[in-house]
Amino acid sequence: MCKKNILRSLTGILVLGMLCSFIIQPRKKNVWMIGDSTMAIKAPDKFPETGWGVAFATKFKAHTEVQNRARNGRSTKSCINEGIWKEVYEGIQPGDYVFIQFGHNDEKVHKPNTGTTIEEYKTNLSFFVTETRSKKGQPILLTPIARRAFEGEKLVDTHGEYPDAVRQVADSLDVPLIDLTTETSSLLAKLGEEESISLFLHLPEGYPNYPKGAIDNTHLNEHGAETIANLVVQDMKRQGIPLVNDLKKKR
């Protein structure tokens, strides 16, 4: 009888321990990413083209998951109209982060299903921010990365008023801003026309997946994606964004 009671007690303690372990495990935090091809996950047949969001996802501890919903060719308009934002919105939980980076395709106003005016762009960015906050998520706005566009030895701007529109929305709604246009423009200017090639999809003829080669000054290779992801992390640390507590410790 005594042995039975002891066995029951031990069993109860074990079950209670398992239940407590299950209960106290924290919910995984999500970092949602919406944006264009410079951020997106690529199909295997596009390698070594790599969105910076892919490298960014490797920076976090196991309890934080990056949900990269960026897509090639997308703008704020098409992200909404195609239901990409709806999927993200429905998945946001309190404490999640939403990284928002558009511009490369919004500026293509000749494409009616994609391009946006500056005012439309600002309206859509504001919509993402307010919707994220309505779910108790934390929005972060990012300006688009610079294209590798040199005239002579000088890097030239290709984004016009769109980066400044992001800055204005961030300021008016008090949203953290990671100014990738400024950061990447400074980096490319520092590297110069030749050395900056190392960040982009420049490939010789006969390269796997690109038999005709590639000269692409918009999209990143693996090294470029890692470089941009590191710029984002550095800016998060500089601003003291709490998400930095979820980053892996450097060895």
Short mmCIF file of C-alpha atoms in Angstrom, two decimals:
data_model
loop_
_atom_site.label_atom_id
_atom_site.label_comp_id
_atom_site.label_asym_id
_atom_site.label_seq_id
_atom_site.Cartn_x
_atom_site.Cartn_y
_atom_site.Cartn_z
CA MET A 1 0.00 0.00 0.00
CA CYS A 2 2.81 2.34 0.91
CA LYS A 3 4.60 1.58 -2.36
CA LYS A 4 1.42 2.32 -4.31
CA ASN A 5 1.06 5.71 -2.59
CA ILE A 6 4.68 6.56 -3.30
CA LEU A 7 4.24 5.57 -6.95
CA ARG A 8 1.11 7.68 -7.23
CA SER A 9 2.89 10.65 -5.65
CA LEU A 10 5.84 10.35 -8.01
CA THR A 11 3.51 10.06 -10.99
CA GLY A 12 1.60 13.15 -9.86
CA ILE A 13 4.80 15.13 -9.43
CA LEU A 14 5.97 14.09 -12.90
CA VAL A 15 2.67 15.07 -14.53
CA LEU A 16 2.59 18.38 -12.65
CA GLY A 17 6.16 19.11 -13.74
CA MET A 18 5.29 18.42 -17.37
CA LEU A 19 2.22 20.66 -17.16
CA CYS A 20 4.19 23.49 -15.56
CA SER A 21 6.89 23.17 -18.20
CA PHE A 22 4.26 23.43 -20.91
CA ILE A 23 2.50 26.37 -19.29
CA ILE A 24 5.53 28.56 -18.68
CA GLN A 25 7.04 28.16 -22.14
CA PRO A 26 6.81 31.60 -23.78
CA ARG A 27 5.06 32.05 -27.12
CA LYS A 28 7.45 32.42 -29.99
CA LYS A 29 7.77 36.01 -31.14
CA ASN A 30 7.27 36.67 -34.84
CA VAL A 31 9.12 39.24 -36.90
CA TRP A 32 6.98 39.81 -39.99
CA MET A 33 8.57 41.26 -43.12
CA ILE A 34 6.65 42.84 -45.99
CA GLY A 35 8.36 44.37 -48.97
CA ASP A 36 9.82 43.77 -52.40
CA SER A 37 12.44 41.59 -54.08
CA THR A 38 15.38 43.19 -52.29
CA MET A 39 14.04 41.66 -49.06
CA ALA A 40 12.36 38.48 -50.35
CA ILE A 41 13.16 34.76 -50.20
CA LYS A 42 14.16 33.54 -53.67
CA ALA A 43 13.34 30.38 -55.58
CA PRO A 44 16.23 27.88 -55.79
CA ASP A 45 16.65 28.52 -59.53
CA LYS A 46 17.41 32.20 -58.79
CA PHE A 47 20.40 31.49 -56.53
CA PRO A 48 22.74 33.27 -55.79
CA GLU A 49 20.23 36.16 -55.86
CA THR A 50 19.35 36.64 -52.17
CA GLY A 51 17.01 39.04 -50.37
CA TRP A 52 18.47 40.64 -47.26
CA GLY A 53 15.54 39.27 -45.24
CA VAL A 54 17.01 35.78 -45.70
CA ALA A 55 20.25 36.77 -43.98
CA PHE A 56 18.32 38.77 -41.35
CA ALA A 57 16.36 35.66 -40.34
CA THR A 58 19.57 33.93 -39.23
CA LYS A 59 20.33 36.61 -36.64
CA PHE A 60 17.72 35.60 -34.05
CA LYS A 61 17.50 33.17 -31.15
CA ALA A 62 15.28 30.12 -31.47
CA HIS A 63 12.27 31.71 -29.72
CA THR A 64 12.01 34.40 -32.41
CA GLU A 65 10.87 33.49 -35.92
CA VAL A 66 11.15 35.69 -39.00
CA GLN A 67 8.08 35.41 -41.23
CA ASN A 68 9.28 36.82 -44.53
CA ARG A 69 6.30 37.75 -46.72
CA ALA A 70 8.20 40.06 -49.07
CA ARG A 71 7.63 39.24 -52.74
CA ASN A 72 9.32 40.11 -56.00
CA GLY A 73 7.78 43.05 -57.82
CA ARG A 74 5.45 44.07 -55.00
CA SER A 75 4.53 47.57 -53.93
CA THR A 76 2.42 48.84 -51.05
CA LYS A 77 -0.55 48.74 -53.44
CA SER A 78 -0.10 45.18 -54.71
CA CYS A 79 0.75 43.92 -51.22
CA ILE A 80 -2.71 45.06 -50.13
CA ASN A 81 -4.63 44.14 -53.28
CA GLU A 82 -3.17 40.62 -53.54
CA GLY A 83 -4.01 39.73 -49.95
CA ILE A 84 -0.41 39.55 -48.73
CA TRP A 85 -1.09 42.12 -46.05
CA LYS A 86 -4.31 40.39 -44.97
CA GLU A 87 -2.35 37.20 -44.27
CA VAL A 88 0.23 39.11 -42.23
CA TYR A 89 -2.40 41.12 -40.35
CA GLU A 90 -4.30 37.98 -39.36
CA GLY A 91 -1.09 36.44 -38.03
CA ILE A 92 0.13 39.35 -35.91
CA GLN A 93 0.14 38.68 -32.17
CA PRO A 94 0.81 41.23 -29.39
CA GLY A 95 4.53 41.91 -29.19
CA ASP A 96 5.28 40.86 -32.77
CA TYR A 97 7.29 43.17 -35.01
CA VAL A 98 6.45 44.15 -38.59
CA PHE A 99 9.26 45.39 -40.85
CA ILE A 100 7.89 47.43 -43.78
CA GLN A 101 10.15 48.20 -46.76
CA PHE A 102 8.77 49.31 -50.12
CA GLY A 103 9.64 51.86 -52.78
CA HIS A 104 11.38 50.08 -55.64
CA ASN A 105 8.07 49.23 -57.28
CA ASP A 106 5.82 51.97 -55.90
CA GLU A 107 7.89 54.42 -57.93
CA LYS A 108 6.92 52.60 -61.16
CA VAL A 109 3.88 54.80 -61.74
CA HIS A 110 3.60 53.61 -65.37
CA LYS A 111 2.35 50.27 -63.99
CA PRO A 112 -1.21 50.97 -62.76
CA ASN A 113 -1.51 47.79 -60.66
CA THR A 114 1.79 48.44 -58.93
CA GLY A 115 2.90 52.06 -58.95
CA THR A 116 1.63 54.62 -56.46
CA THR A 117 1.73 58.36 -56.21
CA ILE A 118 3.62 59.78 -53.24
CA GLU A 119 0.35 60.43 -51.44
CA GLU A 120 -0.91 56.89 -52.09
CA TYR A 121 2.42 55.54 -50.90
CA LYS A 122 2.20 57.50 -47.64
CA THR A 123 -1.43 56.45 -47.15
CA ASN A 124 -0.56 52.77 -47.60
CA LEU A 125 2.44 52.95 -45.27
CA SER A 126 0.28 54.66 -42.64
CA PHE A 127 -2.32 51.90 -43.09
CA PHE A 128 0.28 49.20 -42.37
CA VAL A 129 1.39 51.07 -39.26
CA THR A 130 -2.07 51.64 -37.80
CA GLU A 131 -3.21 48.09 -38.61
CA THR A 132 -0.10 46.66 -36.93
CA ARG A 133 -0.67 48.78 -33.84
CA SER A 134 -4.32 47.74 -33.71
CA LYS A 135 -3.06 44.18 -33.11
CA LYS A 136 -0.56 45.45 -30.48
CA GLY A 137 2.32 44.78 -32.85
CA GLN A 138 5.40 46.97 -33.29
CA PRO A 139 5.84 48.49 -36.79
CA ILE A 140 9.24 49.49 -38.15
CA LEU A 141 9.53 51.47 -41.38
CA LEU A 142 12.48 51.15 -43.73
CA THR A 143 13.42 53.23 -46.74
CA PRO A 144 14.36 51.24 -49.88
CA ILE A 145 17.95 50.14 -50.42
CA ALA A 146 19.90 52.13 -53.00
CA ARG A 147 20.50 50.82 -56.48
CA ARG A 148 24.08 50.60 -57.69
CA ALA A 149 23.74 53.50 -60.13
CA PHE A 150 26.92 55.43 -60.84
CA GLU A 151 27.48 58.30 -63.26
CA GLY A 152 31.19 58.59 -63.61
CA GLU A 153 32.44 57.97 -60.09
CA LYS A 154 29.38 59.44 -58.38
CA LEU A 155 26.47 57.39 -57.01
CA VAL A 156 23.15 58.84 -58.19
CA ASP A 157 19.75 58.61 -56.53
CA THR A 158 17.07 56.56 -58.29
CA HIS A 159 14.24 56.69 -55.74
CA GLY A 160 13.18 60.32 -55.99
CA GLU A 161 10.72 61.43 -53.31
CA TYR A 162 9.83 57.95 -52.06
CA PRO A 163 12.45 57.61 -49.30
CA ASP A 164 11.51 61.03 -47.92
CA ALA A 165 7.85 59.98 -47.90
CA VAL A 166 8.76 57.07 -45.61
CA ARG A 167 10.66 59.45 -43.34
CA GLN A 168 7.63 61.75 -43.15
CA VAL A 169 5.28 58.90 -42.22
CA ALA A 170 7.71 57.64 -39.59
CA ASP A 171 7.97 61.11 -38.11
CA SER A 172 4.24 61.85 -38.15
CA LEU A 173 3.25 58.51 -36.60
CA ASP A 174 6.27 58.21 -34.28
CA VAL A 175 7.47 54.94 -35.83
CA PRO A 176 11.05 53.66 -35.63
CA LEU A 177 12.77 54.29 -38.97
CA ILE A 178 15.70 52.40 -40.43
CA ASP A 179 16.93 54.62 -43.23
CA LEU A 180 18.38 52.03 -45.59
CA THR A 181 18.46 54.49 -48.48
CA THR A 182 20.92 56.67 -46.60
CA GLU A 183 22.85 53.72 -45.13
CA THR A 184 23.25 51.85 -48.42
CA SER A 185 23.96 55.00 -50.44
CA SER A 186 26.76 55.82 -48.04
CA LEU A 187 28.11 52.27 -48.27
CA LEU A 188 28.03 52.14 -52.07
CA ALA A 189 29.65 55.58 -52.38
CA LYS A 190 32.39 54.48 -50.00
CA LEU A 191 33.03 51.24 -51.87
CA GLY A 192 32.98 52.96 -55.23
CA GLU A 193 31.78 51.81 -58.64
CA GLU A 194 34.00 48.76 -58.98
CA GLU A 195 34.13 47.40 -55.43
CA SER A 196 30.37 47.78 -54.92
CA ILE A 197 29.80 45.13 -57.61
CA SER A 198 30.62 42.57 -54.90
CA LEU A 199 27.21 43.16 -53.27
CA PHE A 200 25.04 42.66 -56.36
CA LEU A 201 24.05 39.94 -58.79
CA HIS A 202 26.89 40.19 -61.30
CA LEU A 203 27.74 36.82 -62.83
CA PRO A 204 29.81 35.62 -65.79
CA GLU A 205 28.36 33.61 -68.66
CA GLY A 206 27.98 29.93 -67.91
CA TYR A 207 27.13 30.42 -64.24
CA PRO A 208 24.63 27.84 -62.87
CA ASN A 209 21.06 29.25 -63.07
CA TYR A 210 22.38 32.11 -65.25
CA PRO A 211 23.91 30.62 -68.41
CA LYS A 212 23.94 34.04 -70.08
CA GLY A 213 25.41 35.67 -67.00
CA ALA A 214 23.87 38.59 -65.11
CA ILE A 215 24.44 42.30 -64.59
CA ASP A 216 21.89 43.34 -61.99
CA ASN A 217 22.42 46.50 -59.95
CA THR A 218 19.22 46.19 -57.91
CA HIS A 219 19.25 42.67 -56.52
CA LEU A 220 21.73 41.34 -54.00
CA ASN A 221 23.93 38.26 -53.87
CA GLU A 222 24.59 36.36 -50.62
CA HIS A 223 27.35 38.73 -49.55
CA GLY A 224 25.17 41.75 -50.28
CA ALA A 225 22.22 40.30 -48.35
CA GLU A 226 24.43 39.62 -45.34
CA THR A 227 25.88 43.13 -45.54
CA ILE A 228 22.46 44.81 -45.62
CA ALA A 229 21.11 42.59 -42.82
CA ASN A 230 24.07 43.65 -40.69
CA LEU A 231 23.30 47.32 -41.40
CA VAL A 232 19.74 46.75 -40.16
CA VAL A 233 20.99 45.05 -37.00
CA GLN A 234 23.48 47.85 -36.33
CA ASP A 235 20.74 50.47 -36.69
CA MET A 236 18.42 48.53 -34.37
CA LYS A 237 21.17 48.52 -31.75
CA ARG A 238 21.91 52.21 -32.26
CA GLN A 239 18.24 53.10 -31.72
CA GLY A 240 17.82 50.72 -28.80
CA ILE A 241 14.92 48.87 -30.40
CA PRO A 242 13.96 46.17 -27.84
CA LEU A 243 14.04 43.46 -30.52
CA VAL A 244 17.84 43.51 -30.21
CA ASN A 245 17.41 41.43 -27.02
CA ASP A 246 16.28 38.55 -29.23
CA LEU A 247 19.42 38.56 -31.37
CA LYS A 248 21.93 35.75 -31.05
CA LYS A 249 25.03 36.55 -29.06
CA LYS A 250 28.13 36.96 -31.20
CA ARG A 251 30.74 34.32 -30.57
#
